[in-house]
């Protein structure tokens, strides 16, 4: 029994150190799960959005019955923004940090039961049933005109005849933070997205796509193909539902894709457009090119 | 072996991560998740606990990123947070001993070629050495474990354990002596 013991005892400290180093390579360690970092990043992103939704909930607390207080708060916020802007201009501070309201995650796809699409363009559905896409689009139903009045950018809408006018228009936020979503119900010749009552979801907002992030957050089985949308650069994303990452001033934000379909995403004039649909690429590109 | 050979890229990732870029943060820490798990496992001796500790540490490190001094080595800074988290978890769980370290059935395929010492330290001697390590007190075990099992430099070991570099030297020296004392006990 003295063999191994003697060989260990005979070692100098340096030799023992080298032996420990070598032993360390054979010691069993639990493997790090491949998605460990991704889970951490997802948790951090979630924590970031929760912080935003607290603001939202607080905002909701000032309901119509507290209209006066609400407008007071809005006035104070507006004043602060003006002061902030003035300070930024006066001191040449780099960009004001914007909180992108539209990026607050909303519940992902939940089949909404047999809601039939209202054919009348731009109007909300009946008061008894939730309007088409209420489970899919962020914000509240409104009209195209109201959305155009609220946003500080020219709101475009698809003019492709296969899609026609949207069934419901949703508006979330206002000014530069406005996010407009058009929901399209059943359309002859266009497939319904799996488990959904909508054919297409078309969203536009200020913000930029972060293409660097595609490779990291898109799950295996999903492909991202750079495409040209009527001269503008975009991406055609096919595969499993996934989150998309946008770059807004000061942060990267996750946003879930709501329809279980394909996504065409493109940028034009500082705006990001996103078309979620089960239609094929050619149809999606045609619809995208019809935005006026 | 101790420094990832891409300093420029890393400083850029740190810079971006400090400005709130989560993707950059993910890229930054992804390369360290293996050594982080090992660091945590040496301290808490429980695979699931080590994984939780690393996740929590990465969240805490993100929060503390604003205090990270640009230009400083990132790996030991991160490992200190990991090691603290793992030790705290073990202590709060009231466990004094975890799973004993063991030699893996197969050497990892990417392991370096065996050194001459490895040839001397075959089979039984290897088990004896590991068993002797296991009998050391936590402080001794960690200083040798971080230094040699994880291949951390003296400076990195100091930072990971939150002790001065001189203490790493003296503690290693004494730990080696105590390791020798254990040989006879474990060899029977």
Coordinates of C-alpha atoms in Angstrom, one line a residue:
Chain A
X1 CA 0.0 0.0 0.0
X2 CA 3.0 2.3 0.2
X3 CA 3.4 2.8 -3.5
X4 CA 1.0 5.7 -4.2
X5 CA 1.6 7.1 -0.8
X6 CA 5.3 7.1 -1.3
X7 CA 5.1 8.7 -4.7
X8 CA 3.0 11.5 -3.3
X9 CA 5.2 12.1 -0.4
X10 CA 8.3 12.2 -2.6
X11 CA 6.9 15.1 -4.6
X12 CA 8.1 18.7 -4.1
X13 CA 5.5 21.4 -3.7
X14 CA 5.9 22.3 -7.4
X15 CA 5.4 18.7 -8.5
X16 CA 2.4 18.4 -6.2
X17 CA 0.9 21.6 -7.7
X18 CA 1.3 20.2 -11.1
X19 CA -0.3 17.0 -10.0
X20 CA -3.2 18.9 -8.6
X21 CA -3.5 20.8 -11.8
X22 CA -3.6 17.6 -13.7
X23 CA -6.0 16.0 -11.3
X24 CA -8.3 19.0 -11.7
X25 CA -8.7 18.1 -15.4
X26 CA -10.1 14.8 -14.4
X27 CA -12.4 15.9 -11.6
X28 CA -16.1 15.7 -12.5
X29 CA -17.8 19.1 -12.6
X30 CA -21.5 19.6 -13.5
X31 CA -21.7 20.8 -17.1
X32 CA -23.1 24.3 -17.6
X33 CA -26.5 24.2 -19.3
X34 CA -26.1 25.5 -22.8
X35 CA -28.9 28.0 -22.3
X36 CA -27.8 29.2 -18.9
X37 CA -26.7 32.7 -20.1
X38 CA -29.7 33.0 -22.3
X39 CA -32.0 32.3 -19.3
X40 CA -30.2 35.0 -17.3
X41 CA -30.6 37.5 -20.2
X42 CA -34.3 36.6 -20.5
X43 CA -34.7 37.2 -16.8
X44 CA -33.0 40.6 -17.0
X45 CA -35.1 41.6 -19.9
X46 CA -38.2 40.5 -18.1
X47 CA -37.2 42.4 -15.0
X48 CA -36.7 45.5 -17.3
X49 CA -40.2 45.2 -18.7
X50 CA -41.7 44.6 -15.3
X51 CA -40.3 47.9 -14.2
X52 CA -42.0 49.5 -17.2
X53 CA -45.3 47.8 -16.5
X54 CA -45.3 49.2 -13.0
X55 CA -45.4 52.7 -14.6
X56 CA -48.2 51.5 -16.9
X57 CA -50.2 50.1 -14.0
X58 CA -49.7 53.4 -12.1
X59 CA -50.9 55.2 -15.2
X60 CA -54.0 53.0 -15.4
X61 CA -54.8 53.8 -11.8
X62 CA -55.6 57.3 -12.9
X63 CA -58.8 56.3 -14.6
X64 CA -61.5 58.4 -16.1
X65 CA -63.0 59.2 -12.7
X66 CA -59.8 60.9 -11.8
X67 CA -59.6 62.8 -15.0
X68 CA -58.5 66.0 -13.4
X69 CA -55.7 64.5 -11.4
X70 CA -54.6 62.6 -14.5
X71 CA -54.4 65.7 -16.6
X72 CA -52.4 67.4 -13.8
X73 CA -50.0 64.5 -13.8
X74 CA -49.7 64.7 -17.6
X75 CA -49.0 68.4 -17.4
X76 CA -46.3 67.9 -14.8
X77 CA -44.8 65.1 -16.9
X78 CA -44.9 67.3 -20.0
X79 CA -43.3 70.1 -18.1
X80 CA -40.5 67.8 -16.9
X81 CA -40.0 66.6 -20.5
X82 CA -39.8 70.2 -21.7
X83 CA -37.3 71.0 -18.9
X84 CA -35.3 67.9 -19.7
X85 CA -35.2 68.8 -23.4
X86 CA -34.2 72.3 -22.6
X87 CA -31.4 71.0 -20.3
X88 CA -30.3 68.6 -22.9
X89 CA -30.2 71.2 -25.6
X90 CA -28.6 73.8 -23.3
X91 CA -25.9 71.5 -22.0
X92 CA -25.4 69.5 -25.1
X93 CA -26.2 66.2 -23.2
X94 CA -26.3 63.1 -25.2
X95 CA -29.7 61.8 -26.1
X96 CA -32.4 61.6 -23.5
X97 CA -33.3 58.1 -22.4
X98 CA -36.6 57.1 -23.8
X99 CA -38.8 54.4 -22.3
X100 CA -40.4 52.6 -25.2
X101 CA -43.9 52.1 -24.0
X102 CA -44.8 49.9 -26.9
X103 CA -42.2 47.3 -26.0
X104 CA -44.0 46.2 -22.8
X105 CA -44.7 42.6 -23.4
X106 CA -48.3 41.8 -23.8
X107 CA -49.8 38.3 -23.3
X108 CA -48.7 36.0 -26.1
X109 CA -51.1 34.2 -28.4
X110 CA -54.2 33.0 -26.6
X111 CA -56.9 31.6 -28.9
X112 CA -59.7 34.1 -28.5
X113 CA -62.7 31.8 -29.3
X114 CA -65.2 32.3 -32.1
X115 CA -64.9 36.0 -32.5
X116 CA -66.1 36.8 -36.0
X117 CA -64.4 39.6 -37.8
X118 CA -66.3 42.7 -38.3
X119 CA -66.2 43.7 -41.9
X120 CA -66.4 47.4 -41.2
X121 CA -63.0 48.9 -41.5
X122 CA -61.4 50.7 -38.6
X123 CA -64.1 50.1 -36.1
X124 CA -64.1 48.2 -32.9
X125 CA -66.2 45.1 -32.6
X126 CA -69.5 44.8 -30.7
X127 CA -69.4 45.8 -27.0
X128 CA -70.2 42.3 -25.8
X129 CA -67.4 40.4 -27.6
X130 CA -63.8 41.6 -27.3
X131 CA -62.7 43.3 -30.5
X132 CA -60.8 41.1 -32.9
X133 CA -57.1 41.0 -32.0
X134 CA -57.6 42.2 -28.4
X135 CA -55.5 39.3 -27.2
X136 CA -52.9 40.0 -29.9
X137 CA -52.4 43.7 -30.2
X138 CA -51.1 46.1 -27.5
X139 CA -53.1 49.2 -26.7
X140 CA -56.8 50.0 -27.3
X141 CA -59.0 49.8 -30.3
X142 CA -59.3 53.1 -32.2
X143 CA -59.7 54.4 -35.7
X144 CA -57.1 55.0 -38.3
X145 CA -57.7 58.7 -38.2
X146 CA -57.3 58.8 -34.4
X147 CA -54.1 56.8 -34.7
X148 CA -52.8 59.2 -37.3
X149 CA -53.6 62.1 -35.1
X150 CA -51.9 60.6 -32.1
X151 CA -48.6 59.5 -33.7
X152 CA -45.9 62.0 -34.5
X153 CA -45.0 60.1 -37.7
X154 CA -47.0 59.4 -40.8
X155 CA -48.9 56.2 -40.1
X156 CA -49.0 54.1 -43.2
X157 CA -51.5 51.4 -44.0
X158 CA -51.4 48.5 -46.5
X159 CA -53.3 49.1 -49.7
X160 CA -53.0 45.6 -51.1
X161 CA -56.4 44.4 -52.3
X162 CA -56.0 40.9 -50.8
X163 CA -55.8 42.4 -47.4
X164 CA -58.1 45.4 -47.9
X165 CA -58.8 47.7 -44.9
X166 CA -57.9 46.5 -41.4
X167 CA -60.7 45.2 -39.2
X168 CA -59.5 46.8 -36.1
X169 CA -56.8 49.5 -35.4
X170 CA -55.0 49.5 -32.1
X171 CA -53.1 52.4 -30.7
X172 CA -50.6 52.1 -27.9
X173 CA -48.9 55.3 -26.6
X174 CA -48.7 58.5 -28.5
X175 CA -46.4 60.9 -30.1
X176 CA -43.0 59.3 -30.9
X177 CA -43.9 56.4 -28.6
X178 CA -47.1 55.6 -30.5
X179 CA -47.4 52.1 -31.7
X180 CA -50.1 51.3 -34.2
X181 CA -51.3 47.8 -34.9
X182 CA -53.6 46.8 -37.7
X183 CA -55.5 43.5 -37.2
X184 CA -56.9 41.7 -40.3
X185 CA -59.5 39.0 -39.8
X186 CA -60.3 36.3 -42.3
X187 CA -59.4 37.1 -45.9
X188 CA -60.2 35.0 -48.9
X189 CA -57.1 33.4 -50.3
X190 CA -55.0 34.1 -47.2
X191 CA -54.4 31.5 -44.5
X192 CA -55.4 32.1 -40.9
X193 CA -52.5 32.0 -38.4
X194 CA -52.5 28.8 -36.4
X195 CA -54.9 29.0 -33.5
X196 CA -55.8 32.6 -34.2
X197 CA -58.8 34.4 -35.7
X198 CA -56.6 36.8 -37.5
X199 CA -54.9 36.6 -40.9
X200 CA -52.3 39.3 -40.3
X201 CA -51.0 41.7 -37.7
X202 CA -49.3 44.7 -39.0
X203 CA -47.4 46.9 -36.5
X204 CA -45.5 50.2 -36.9
X205 CA -43.6 52.2 -34.5
X206 CA -40.4 54.3 -34.1
X207 CA -37.4 52.1 -33.3
X208 CA -34.7 50.1 -35.0
X209 CA -34.2 46.4 -35.5
X210 CA -31.1 45.0 -33.9
X211 CA -29.9 42.5 -36.5
X212 CA -26.9 41.6 -34.4
X213 CA -29.3 40.0 -32.0
X214 CA -31.0 37.7 -34.5
X215 CA -28.4 35.0 -34.2
X216 CA -28.7 34.9 -30.5
X217 CA -32.3 35.0 -29.7
X218 CA -33.9 33.1 -32.6
X219 CA -34.4 29.5 -31.6
X220 CA -33.1 26.6 -33.6
X221 CA -35.4 25.8 -36.4
X222 CA -36.1 29.4 -37.2
X223 CA -34.5 31.1 -40.2
X224 CA -33.8 34.7 -40.8
X225 CA -33.4 35.9 -44.3
X226 CA -32.4 39.4 -45.3
X227 CA -34.8 40.8 -47.8
X228 CA -35.5 44.0 -49.7
X229 CA -38.9 45.5 -49.1
X230 CA -39.5 47.9 -51.9
X231 CA -35.9 49.1 -51.5
X232 CA -35.9 49.1 -47.7
X233 CA -33.9 46.6 -45.8
X234 CA -35.8 43.9 -44.0
X235 CA -35.8 40.4 -42.7
X236 CA -38.1 37.5 -43.4
X237 CA -38.3 35.2 -40.3
X238 CA -39.8 31.7 -40.6
X239 CA -40.1 29.1 -37.9
X240 CA -41.2 28.9 -34.4
X241 CA -42.7 31.8 -32.5
X242 CA -40.0 33.8 -30.9
X243 CA -39.3 37.2 -29.4
X244 CA -37.8 40.0 -31.4
X245 CA -35.3 42.4 -30.1
X246 CA -35.4 46.1 -31.0
X247 CA -32.9 48.8 -30.3
X248 CA -34.4 51.9 -28.9
X249 CA -32.3 54.7 -27.3
X250 CA -30.5 53.4 -24.3
X251 CA -31.6 49.8 -24.4
X252 CA -32.5 46.6 -26.2
X253 CA -36.0 45.5 -25.7
X254 CA -37.7 42.2 -26.3
X255 CA -41.0 41.9 -27.9
X256 CA -42.9 38.7 -28.4
X257 CA -44.3 37.8 -31.8
X258 CA -48.0 37.4 -31.2
X259 CA -49.3 35.5 -34.2
X260 CA -47.8 32.0 -34.6
X261 CA -46.9 32.7 -38.2
X262 CA -44.0 34.1 -40.2
X263 CA -42.7 37.6 -39.7
X264 CA -41.6 40.2 -42.2
X265 CA -39.8 43.1 -40.5
X266 CA -38.4 46.2 -42.2
X267 CA -37.3 49.7 -41.5
X268 CA -38.1 52.8 -43.4
X269 CA -37.5 56.5 -42.4
X270 CA -36.7 55.6 -38.7
X271 CA -39.8 53.5 -38.4
X272 CA -40.0 49.8 -37.9
X273 CA -42.8 47.8 -39.6
X274 CA -43.7 44.3 -38.7
X275 CA -46.0 42.1 -40.5
X276 CA -47.0 38.8 -38.8
X277 CA -48.8 36.5 -41.1
X278 CA -49.2 32.9 -42.2
X279 CA -49.0 34.0 -45.8
X280 CA -46.0 33.1 -47.9
X281 CA -43.0 35.4 -48.5
X282 CA -44.1 36.7 -51.9
X283 CA -47.5 37.7 -50.5
X284 CA -45.9 39.3 -47.4
X285 CA -43.5 41.3 -49.6
X286 CA -46.3 42.4 -51.8
X287 CA -48.4 43.5 -48.9
X288 CA -45.4 45.3 -47.4
X289 CA -44.7 47.1 -50.7
X290 CA -48.3 48.4 -50.7
X291 CA -47.9 50.5 -47.6
X292 CA -49.0 54.0 -48.2
Chain B
X1 CA -4.9 29.6 -20.3
X2 CA -6.0 32.2 -17.7
X3 CA -6.8 35.1 -20.0
X4 CA -9.2 35.0 -22.9
X5 CA -7.3 36.2 -25.9
X6 CA -9.7 38.9 -27.1
X7 CA -9.2 41.9 -24.9
X8 CA -10.5 44.5 -27.4
X9 CA -13.7 42.7 -28.0
X10 CA -14.3 42.1 -24.4
X11 CA -13.8 45.7 -23.4
X12 CA -16.2 46.7 -26.1
X13 CA -18.8 44.2 -24.8
X14 CA -18.4 45.5 -21.3
X15 CA -18.8 49.1 -22.5
X16 CA -22.0 48.2 -24.4
X17 CA -23.3 46.0 -21.5
X18 CA -22.8 48.9 -19.1
X19 CA -25.0 51.0 -21.4
X20 CA -27.8 48.6 -21.0
X21 CA -27.2 46.3 -24.0
X22 CA -28.4 42.9 -22.8
X23 CA -27.2 41.1 -25.9
X24 CA -23.7 42.3 -25.3
X25 CA -24.0 41.3 -21.6
X26 CA -25.0 37.8 -22.7
X27 CA -22.1 37.6 -25.1
X28 CA -19.8 38.8 -22.4
X29 CA -20.6 36.3 -19.8
X30 CA -21.4 33.3 -22.0
X31 CA -17.7 32.5 -22.4
X32 CA -17.4 32.3 -18.6
X33 CA -20.3 30.1 -17.8
X34 CA -18.2 26.9 -17.6
X35 CA -15.6 28.3 -15.2
X36 CA -18.4 30.0 -13.2
X37 CA -20.2 26.7 -12.7
X38 CA -16.9 25.1 -11.6
X39 CA -16.2 27.9 -9.2
X40 CA -19.6 27.6 -7.7
X41 CA -19.5 23.8 -7.5
X42 CA -16.2 23.8 -5.7
X43 CA -17.8 26.1 -3.1
X44 CA -21.2 24.6 -2.7
X45 CA -20.8 21.0 -3.9
X46 CA -24.2 20.6 -5.3
X47 CA -24.8 20.7 -9.1
X48 CA -28.3 22.3 -8.9
X49 CA -27.2 24.7 -6.3
X50 CA -24.2 25.7 -8.3
X51 CA -26.4 26.4 -11.4
X52 CA -28.7 28.5 -9.3
X53 CA -25.8 30.3 -7.7
X54 CA -24.3 31.1 -11.2
X55 CA -27.7 32.4 -12.5
X56 CA -28.1 34.6 -9.4
X57 CA -24.5 35.8 -9.6
X58 CA -24.9 36.8 -13.2
X59 CA -28.0 38.8 -12.3
X60 CA -26.1 40.5 -9.5
X61 CA -23.1 41.1 -11.7
X62 CA -25.3 42.8 -14.2
X63 CA -26.6 45.1 -11.5
X64 CA -23.1 45.8 -10.3
X65 CA -21.7 46.3 -13.8
X66 CA -21.8 50.1 -13.4
X67 CA -19.2 49.7 -10.6
X68 CA -16.8 47.6 -12.8
X69 CA -13.6 49.5 -13.4
X70 CA -12.9 49.7 -17.2
X71 CA -9.7 48.0 -18.1
X72 CA -9.7 45.7 -15.0
X73 CA -9.8 41.9 -15.7
X74 CA -13.4 40.9 -16.0
X75 CA -13.1 37.2 -15.2
X76 CA -11.9 37.3 -11.6
X77 CA -14.4 40.2 -10.9
X78 CA -17.2 37.9 -12.1
X79 CA -15.9 34.8 -10.3
X80 CA -15.8 36.7 -7.0
X81 CA -19.5 37.4 -7.3
X82 CA -20.1 33.7 -8.2
X83 CA -17.9 32.4 -5.4
X84 CA -19.6 34.7 -2.8
X85 CA -23.1 33.6 -4.0
X86 CA -22.2 29.9 -3.9
X87 CA -20.6 30.1 -0.4
X88 CA -23.5 32.1 1.0
X89 CA -26.0 29.6 -0.4
X90 CA -24.1 26.8 1.2
X91 CA -23.9 28.5 4.5
X92 CA -27.5 29.6 4.6
X93 CA -28.5 26.0 3.7
X94 CA -26.6 25.0 6.9
X95 CA -24.7 22.4 5.0
X96 CA -21.2 21.7 6.1
X97 CA -20.4 19.1 3.6
X98 CA -21.6 18.6 0.1
X99 CA -21.0 15.9 -2.5
X100 CA -17.4 14.7 -2.5
X101 CA -15.4 15.5 -5.6
X102 CA -14.8 12.5 -7.8
X103 CA -12.7 11.7 -10.8
X104 CA -14.8 11.7 -14.0
X105 CA -15.2 8.3 -15.8
X106 CA -13.7 9.8 -19.0
X107 CA -11.3 12.6 -19.4
X108 CA -12.9 15.5 -21.3
X109 CA -12.0 15.2 -24.9
X110 CA -10.5 18.6 -25.0
X111 CA -8.2 18.0 -22.1
X112 CA -4.6 18.7 -22.6
X113 CA -2.2 15.8 -23.1
X114 CA -1.3 14.2 -19.8
X115 CA 1.7 15.8 -18.2
X116 CA 4.7 13.7 -16.9
X117 CA 3.2 14.0 -13.4
X118 CA 0.0 12.5 -14.6
X119 CA 1.9 9.4 -15.6
X120 CA 3.3 9.2 -12.1
X121 CA 0.0 9.9 -10.5
X122 CA -2.0 7.0 -12.0
X123 CA -5.0 5.4 -10.4
X124 CA -4.6 5.0 -6.7
X125 CA -2.3 8.0 -6.1
X126 CA -4.8 10.2 -7.9
X127 CA -7.7 9.0 -5.7
X128 CA -5.5 9.5 -2.6
X129 CA -4.7 13.0 -3.6
X130 CA -8.3 13.9 -4.3
X131 CA -9.4 12.3 -1.0
X132 CA -6.7 14.3 0.8
X133 CA -8.0 17.5 -0.8
X134 CA -11.5 16.6 0.5
X135 CA -10.3 16.4 4.0
X136 CA -8.9 19.9 4.1
X137 CA -10.8 22.8 5.8
X138 CA -12.9 24.9 3.4
X139 CA -10.4 27.8 3.2
X140 CA -7.5 25.5 2.3
X141 CA -9.6 23.5 -0.1
X142 CA -10.8 26.5 -1.9
X143 CA -7.5 28.2 -2.3
X144 CA -6.0 25.0 -3.8
X145 CA -9.1 24.2 -5.7
X146 CA -9.3 27.6 -7.4
X147 CA -5.6 27.9 -7.9
X148 CA -5.0 24.4 -9.4
X149 CA -8.3 22.7 -10.3
X150 CA -9.6 25.8 -12.0
X151 CA -6.2 27.0 -13.2
X152 CA -6.8 30.5 -11.8
X153 CA -3.8 32.7 -11.4
X154 CA -2.7 33.8 -8.0
X155 CA -4.2 37.3 -8.6
X156 CA -7.5 35.7 -9.9
X157 CA -7.7 33.4 -6.9
X158 CA -7.1 36.4 -4.6
X159 CA -9.9 38.3 -6.2
X160 CA -12.3 35.4 -6.4
X161 CA -11.8 34.6 -2.7
X162 CA -11.8 38.3 -1.7
X163 CA -8.4 38.0 0.0
X164 CA -5.1 39.8 -0.5
X165 CA -2.7 38.2 -2.9
X166 CA -0.1 37.6 -0.2
X167 CA -2.7 35.6 1.7
X168 CA -3.2 33.4 -1.3
X169 CA 0.6 32.7 -1.2
X170 CA 0.8 31.9 2.5
X171 CA -2.5 30.0 2.6
X172 CA -1.5 27.9 -0.4
X173 CA 1.8 27.1 1.2
X174 CA 0.2 26.0 4.5
X175 CA -2.6 24.2 2.7
X176 CA 0.0 22.2 0.8
X177 CA 1.6 21.2 4.1
X178 CA -1.7 20.1 5.5
X179 CA -2.5 18.2 2.3
X180 CA 0.6 16.2 2.9
X181 CA -0.5 15.4 6.4
X182 CA -3.7 14.0 5.0
X183 CA -2.0 11.5 2.7
X184 CA -1.3 9.0 5.4
X185 CA -4.8 9.2 6.8
X186 CA -6.5 8.6 3.5
X187 CA -4.1 6.0 2.2
X188 CA -4.7 3.8 5.3

